Short mmCIF file of C-alpha atoms in Angstrom, two decimals:
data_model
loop_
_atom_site.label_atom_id
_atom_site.label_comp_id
_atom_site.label_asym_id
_atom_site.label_seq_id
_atom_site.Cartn_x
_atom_site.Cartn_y
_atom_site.Cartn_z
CA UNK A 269 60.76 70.04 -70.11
CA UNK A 270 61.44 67.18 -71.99
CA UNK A 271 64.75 68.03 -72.37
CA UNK A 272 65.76 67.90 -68.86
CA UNK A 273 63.88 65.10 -68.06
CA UNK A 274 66.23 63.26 -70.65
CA UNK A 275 69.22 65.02 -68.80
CA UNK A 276 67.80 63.81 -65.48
CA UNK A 277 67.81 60.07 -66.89
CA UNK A 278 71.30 60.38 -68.57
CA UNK A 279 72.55 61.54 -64.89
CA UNK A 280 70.62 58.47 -63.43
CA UNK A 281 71.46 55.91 -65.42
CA UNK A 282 75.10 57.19 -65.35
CA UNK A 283 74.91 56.63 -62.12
CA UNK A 284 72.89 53.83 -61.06
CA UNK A 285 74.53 51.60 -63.55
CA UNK A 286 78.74 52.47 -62.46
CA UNK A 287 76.60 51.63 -59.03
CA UNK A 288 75.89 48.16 -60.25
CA UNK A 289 79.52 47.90 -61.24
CA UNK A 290 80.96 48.86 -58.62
CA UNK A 291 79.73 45.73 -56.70
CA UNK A 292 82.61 43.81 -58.16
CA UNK A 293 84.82 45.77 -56.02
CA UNK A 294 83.61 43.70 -53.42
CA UNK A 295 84.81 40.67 -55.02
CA UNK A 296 88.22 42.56 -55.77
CA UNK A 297 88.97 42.83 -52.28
CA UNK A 298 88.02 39.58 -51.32
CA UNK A 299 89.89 38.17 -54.44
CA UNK A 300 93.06 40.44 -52.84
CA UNK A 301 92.44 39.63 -49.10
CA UNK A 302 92.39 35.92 -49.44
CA UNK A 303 94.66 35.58 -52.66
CA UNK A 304 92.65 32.93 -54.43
CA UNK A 305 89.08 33.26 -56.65
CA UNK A 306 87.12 30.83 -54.77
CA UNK A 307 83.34 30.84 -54.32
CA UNK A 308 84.17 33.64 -57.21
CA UNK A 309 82.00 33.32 -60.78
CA UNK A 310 84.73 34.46 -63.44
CA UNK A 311 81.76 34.18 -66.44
CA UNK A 312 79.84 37.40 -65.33
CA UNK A 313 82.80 39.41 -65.83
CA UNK A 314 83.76 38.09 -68.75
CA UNK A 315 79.99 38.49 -70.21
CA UNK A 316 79.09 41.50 -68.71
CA UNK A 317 82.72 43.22 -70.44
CA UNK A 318 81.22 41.76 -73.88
CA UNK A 319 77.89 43.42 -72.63
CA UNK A 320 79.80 46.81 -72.29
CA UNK A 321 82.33 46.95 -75.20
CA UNK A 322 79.52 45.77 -77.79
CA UNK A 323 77.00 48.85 -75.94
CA UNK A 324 80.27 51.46 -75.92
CA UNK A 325 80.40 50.76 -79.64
CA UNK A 326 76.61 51.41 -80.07
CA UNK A 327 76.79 54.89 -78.34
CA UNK A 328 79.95 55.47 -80.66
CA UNK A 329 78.11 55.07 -83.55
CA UNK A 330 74.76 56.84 -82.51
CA UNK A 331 76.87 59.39 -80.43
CA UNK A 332 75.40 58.84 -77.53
CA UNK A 333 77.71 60.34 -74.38
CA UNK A 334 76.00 58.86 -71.84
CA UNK A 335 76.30 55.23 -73.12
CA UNK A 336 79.77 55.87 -73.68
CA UNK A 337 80.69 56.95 -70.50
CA UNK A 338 78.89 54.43 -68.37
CA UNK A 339 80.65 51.94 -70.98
CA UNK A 340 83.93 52.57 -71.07
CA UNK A 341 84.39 53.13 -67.01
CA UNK A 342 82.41 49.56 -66.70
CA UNK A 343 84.20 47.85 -69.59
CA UNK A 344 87.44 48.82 -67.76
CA UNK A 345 86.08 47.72 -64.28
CA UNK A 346 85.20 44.03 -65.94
CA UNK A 347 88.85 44.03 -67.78
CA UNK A 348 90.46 44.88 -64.44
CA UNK A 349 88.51 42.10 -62.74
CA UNK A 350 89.18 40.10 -65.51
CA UNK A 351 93.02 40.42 -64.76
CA UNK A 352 92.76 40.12 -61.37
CA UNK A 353 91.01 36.88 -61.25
CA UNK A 354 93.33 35.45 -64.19
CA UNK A 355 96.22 36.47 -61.57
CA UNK A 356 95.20 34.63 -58.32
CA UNK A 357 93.31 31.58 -60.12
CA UNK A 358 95.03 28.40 -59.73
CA UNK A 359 93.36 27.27 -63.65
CA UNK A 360 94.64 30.08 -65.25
CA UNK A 361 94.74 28.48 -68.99
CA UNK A 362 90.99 27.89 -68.54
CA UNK A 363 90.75 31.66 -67.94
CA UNK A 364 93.01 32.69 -70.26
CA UNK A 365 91.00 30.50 -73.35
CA UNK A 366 87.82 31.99 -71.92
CA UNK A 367 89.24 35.85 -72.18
CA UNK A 368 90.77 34.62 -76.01
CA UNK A 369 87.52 33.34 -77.05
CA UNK A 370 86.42 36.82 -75.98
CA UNK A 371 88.87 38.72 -78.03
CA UNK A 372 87.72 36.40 -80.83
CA UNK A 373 83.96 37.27 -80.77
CA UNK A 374 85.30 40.85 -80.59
CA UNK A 375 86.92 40.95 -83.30
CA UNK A 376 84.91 38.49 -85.57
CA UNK A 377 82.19 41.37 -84.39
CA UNK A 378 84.64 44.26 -85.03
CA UNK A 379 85.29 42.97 -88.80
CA UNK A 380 81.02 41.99 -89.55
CA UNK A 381 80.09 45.47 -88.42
CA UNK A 382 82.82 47.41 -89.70
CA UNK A 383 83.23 45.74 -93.30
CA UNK A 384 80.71 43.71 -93.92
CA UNK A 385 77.73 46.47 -92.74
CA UNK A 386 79.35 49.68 -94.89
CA UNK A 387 75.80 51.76 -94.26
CA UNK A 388 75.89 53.08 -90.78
CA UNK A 389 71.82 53.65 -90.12
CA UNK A 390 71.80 49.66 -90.87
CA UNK A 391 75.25 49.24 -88.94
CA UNK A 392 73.64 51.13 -86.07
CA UNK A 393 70.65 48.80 -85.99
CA UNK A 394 72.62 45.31 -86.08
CA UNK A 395 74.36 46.48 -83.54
CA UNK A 396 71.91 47.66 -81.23
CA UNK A 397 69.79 44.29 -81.95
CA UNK A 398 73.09 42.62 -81.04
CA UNK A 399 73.29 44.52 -77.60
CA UNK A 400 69.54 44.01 -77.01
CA UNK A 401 69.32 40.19 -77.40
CA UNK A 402 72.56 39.61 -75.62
CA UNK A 403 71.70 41.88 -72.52
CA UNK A 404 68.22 40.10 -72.43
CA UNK A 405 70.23 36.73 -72.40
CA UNK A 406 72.42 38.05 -69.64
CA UNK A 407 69.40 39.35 -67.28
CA UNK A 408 67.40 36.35 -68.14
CA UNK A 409 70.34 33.45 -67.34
CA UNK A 410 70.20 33.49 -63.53
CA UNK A 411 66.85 32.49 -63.61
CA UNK A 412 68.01 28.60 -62.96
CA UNK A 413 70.21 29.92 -59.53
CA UNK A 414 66.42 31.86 -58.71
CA UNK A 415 64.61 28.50 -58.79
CA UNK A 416 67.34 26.72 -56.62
CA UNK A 417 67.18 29.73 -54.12
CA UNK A 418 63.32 28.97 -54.11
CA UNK A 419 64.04 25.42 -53.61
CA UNK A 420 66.61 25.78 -51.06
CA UNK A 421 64.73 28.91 -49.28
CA UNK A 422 67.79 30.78 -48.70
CA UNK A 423 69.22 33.99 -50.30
CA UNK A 424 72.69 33.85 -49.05
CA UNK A 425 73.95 34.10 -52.70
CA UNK A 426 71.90 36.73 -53.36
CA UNK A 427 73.26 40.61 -53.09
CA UNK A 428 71.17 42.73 -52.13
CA UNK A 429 72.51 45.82 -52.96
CA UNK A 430 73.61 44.61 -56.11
CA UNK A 431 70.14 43.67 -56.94
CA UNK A 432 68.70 47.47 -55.88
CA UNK A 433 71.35 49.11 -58.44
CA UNK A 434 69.83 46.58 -61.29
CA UNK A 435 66.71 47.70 -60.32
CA UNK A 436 66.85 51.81 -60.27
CA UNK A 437 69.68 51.17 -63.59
CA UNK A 438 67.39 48.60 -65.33
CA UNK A 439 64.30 51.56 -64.92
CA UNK A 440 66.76 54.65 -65.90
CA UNK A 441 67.63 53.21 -68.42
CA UNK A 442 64.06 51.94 -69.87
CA UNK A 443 62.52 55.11 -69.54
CA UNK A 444 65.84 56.79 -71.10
CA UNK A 445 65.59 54.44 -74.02
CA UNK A 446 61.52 55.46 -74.54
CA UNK A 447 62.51 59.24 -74.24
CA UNK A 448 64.57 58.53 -76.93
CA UNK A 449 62.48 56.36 -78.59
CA UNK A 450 65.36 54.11 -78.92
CA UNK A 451 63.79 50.51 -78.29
CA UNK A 452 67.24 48.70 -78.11
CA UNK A 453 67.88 50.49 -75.25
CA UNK A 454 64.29 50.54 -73.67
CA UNK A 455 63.44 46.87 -74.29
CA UNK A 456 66.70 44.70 -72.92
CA UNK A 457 66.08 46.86 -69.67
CA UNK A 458 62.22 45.93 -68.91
CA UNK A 459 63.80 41.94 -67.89
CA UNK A 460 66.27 43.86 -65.41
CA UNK A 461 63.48 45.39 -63.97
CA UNK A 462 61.66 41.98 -63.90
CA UNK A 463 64.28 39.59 -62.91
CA UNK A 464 64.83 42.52 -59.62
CA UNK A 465 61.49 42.16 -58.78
CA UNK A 466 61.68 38.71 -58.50
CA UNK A 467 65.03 39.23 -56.11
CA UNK A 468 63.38 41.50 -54.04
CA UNK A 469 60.47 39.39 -53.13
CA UNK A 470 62.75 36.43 -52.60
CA UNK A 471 64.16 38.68 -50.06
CA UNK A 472 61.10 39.25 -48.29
CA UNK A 473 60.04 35.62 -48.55
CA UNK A 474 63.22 34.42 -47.51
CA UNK A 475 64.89 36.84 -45.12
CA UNK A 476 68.09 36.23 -43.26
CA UNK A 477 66.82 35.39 -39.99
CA UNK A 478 64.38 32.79 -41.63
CA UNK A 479 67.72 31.59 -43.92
CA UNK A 480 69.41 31.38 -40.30
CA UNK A 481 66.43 29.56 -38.43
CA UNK A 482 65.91 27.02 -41.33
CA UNK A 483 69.72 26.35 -41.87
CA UNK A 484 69.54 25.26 -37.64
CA UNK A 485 65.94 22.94 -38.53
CA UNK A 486 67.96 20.82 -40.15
CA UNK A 487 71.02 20.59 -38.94
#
């Protein structure tokens, strides 16, 4: 029993979280349709690939499929976004010092972990405290654009089906982590869950039509 419930969770999470990637495609297309990165955010691909090459690692080293898999598709999504965006931005040596300071981190993380870290059950948990704090940081640091959206009563900047993938990924992958009883996976999760909660009742508090009405109040 338990057994397939863990299946059933590696199969969710799989998919739930190349769901949540896959929202960038939207911004690929609009990047290619109007040939220029405006009203685009190039830092959450840039954070989110760190996100997925420093978790692909972790599932290398604990042999993990399922965290490779979901890794490596959504560390090549970011990397192709990455290049995309570097192509049709007018600042291109601000993107191009961002993505280097990257590769840097990389491999400054690369060399600590690899040589500096020889035993691999200590390796494996530096690593996954590394991938917990820094996916907490990245779920927790749009809670400044949640206030303003609370300020400004509109969600026009908000996805929602971006923020329904972080939600059923952000759960998969809590309750696959506490199967495991792997708490750097289950912890980082429990503020996606959080943070989507949030979302979703800004959505109900703030709904389009209101967004639409209050946008003509005060015009």
């Amino acid at each position: 029993m338990e057994g397939a419930l863990l299946q059933l969770l590696s199969w969710t999470s799989l998919v739930f979280t190349l769901g949540m990637f896959g929202t960038g495609l939207t911004d690929l297309r609009k990047m290619f349709a109007t040939r220029s990165v405006e009203n685009i955010q190039f830092l959450p691909f840039l954070t989110t690939d760190v996100n997925n090459l420093s978790w692909l690692s972790y599932g290398f080293l604990k042999g993990d499929w399922t965290l490779i898999v979901v890794n490596a598709v959504g560390a090549t999504l970011q990397s192709l976004y990455i290049l995309v965006y570097y192509f049709f931005s007018v600042e291109k040596f601000a993107v191009l010092r961002k993505t280097t300071a990257l590769l840097v981190v990389l491999l400054v993380g690369y060399v600590y972990f690899n040589l500096m870290v020889p035993d691999p059950t200590r390796r494996l948990a530096q690593l996954g405290l590394f991938c917990s704090l820094f996916t907490i940081t990245m779920y927790l640091s749009p809670l400044a654009d949640l206030i303003k959206i609370v300020r400004s009563r509109s969600t026009r900047c908000l996805s929602f089906p971006l923020t329904v993938t972080t939600f059923l990924a952000s759960a998969s992958w809590t309750f696959y982590g506490l199967l495991l009883d792997d708490l750097y996976i289950a912890i980082p999760n429990v503020p996606g869950i959080a943070t989507s909660l949030v979302r979703f009742w800004l959505f109900w508090r703030f709904p389009a039509e209101q967004d639409k009405n209050y946008k003509l109040l005060h015009a």
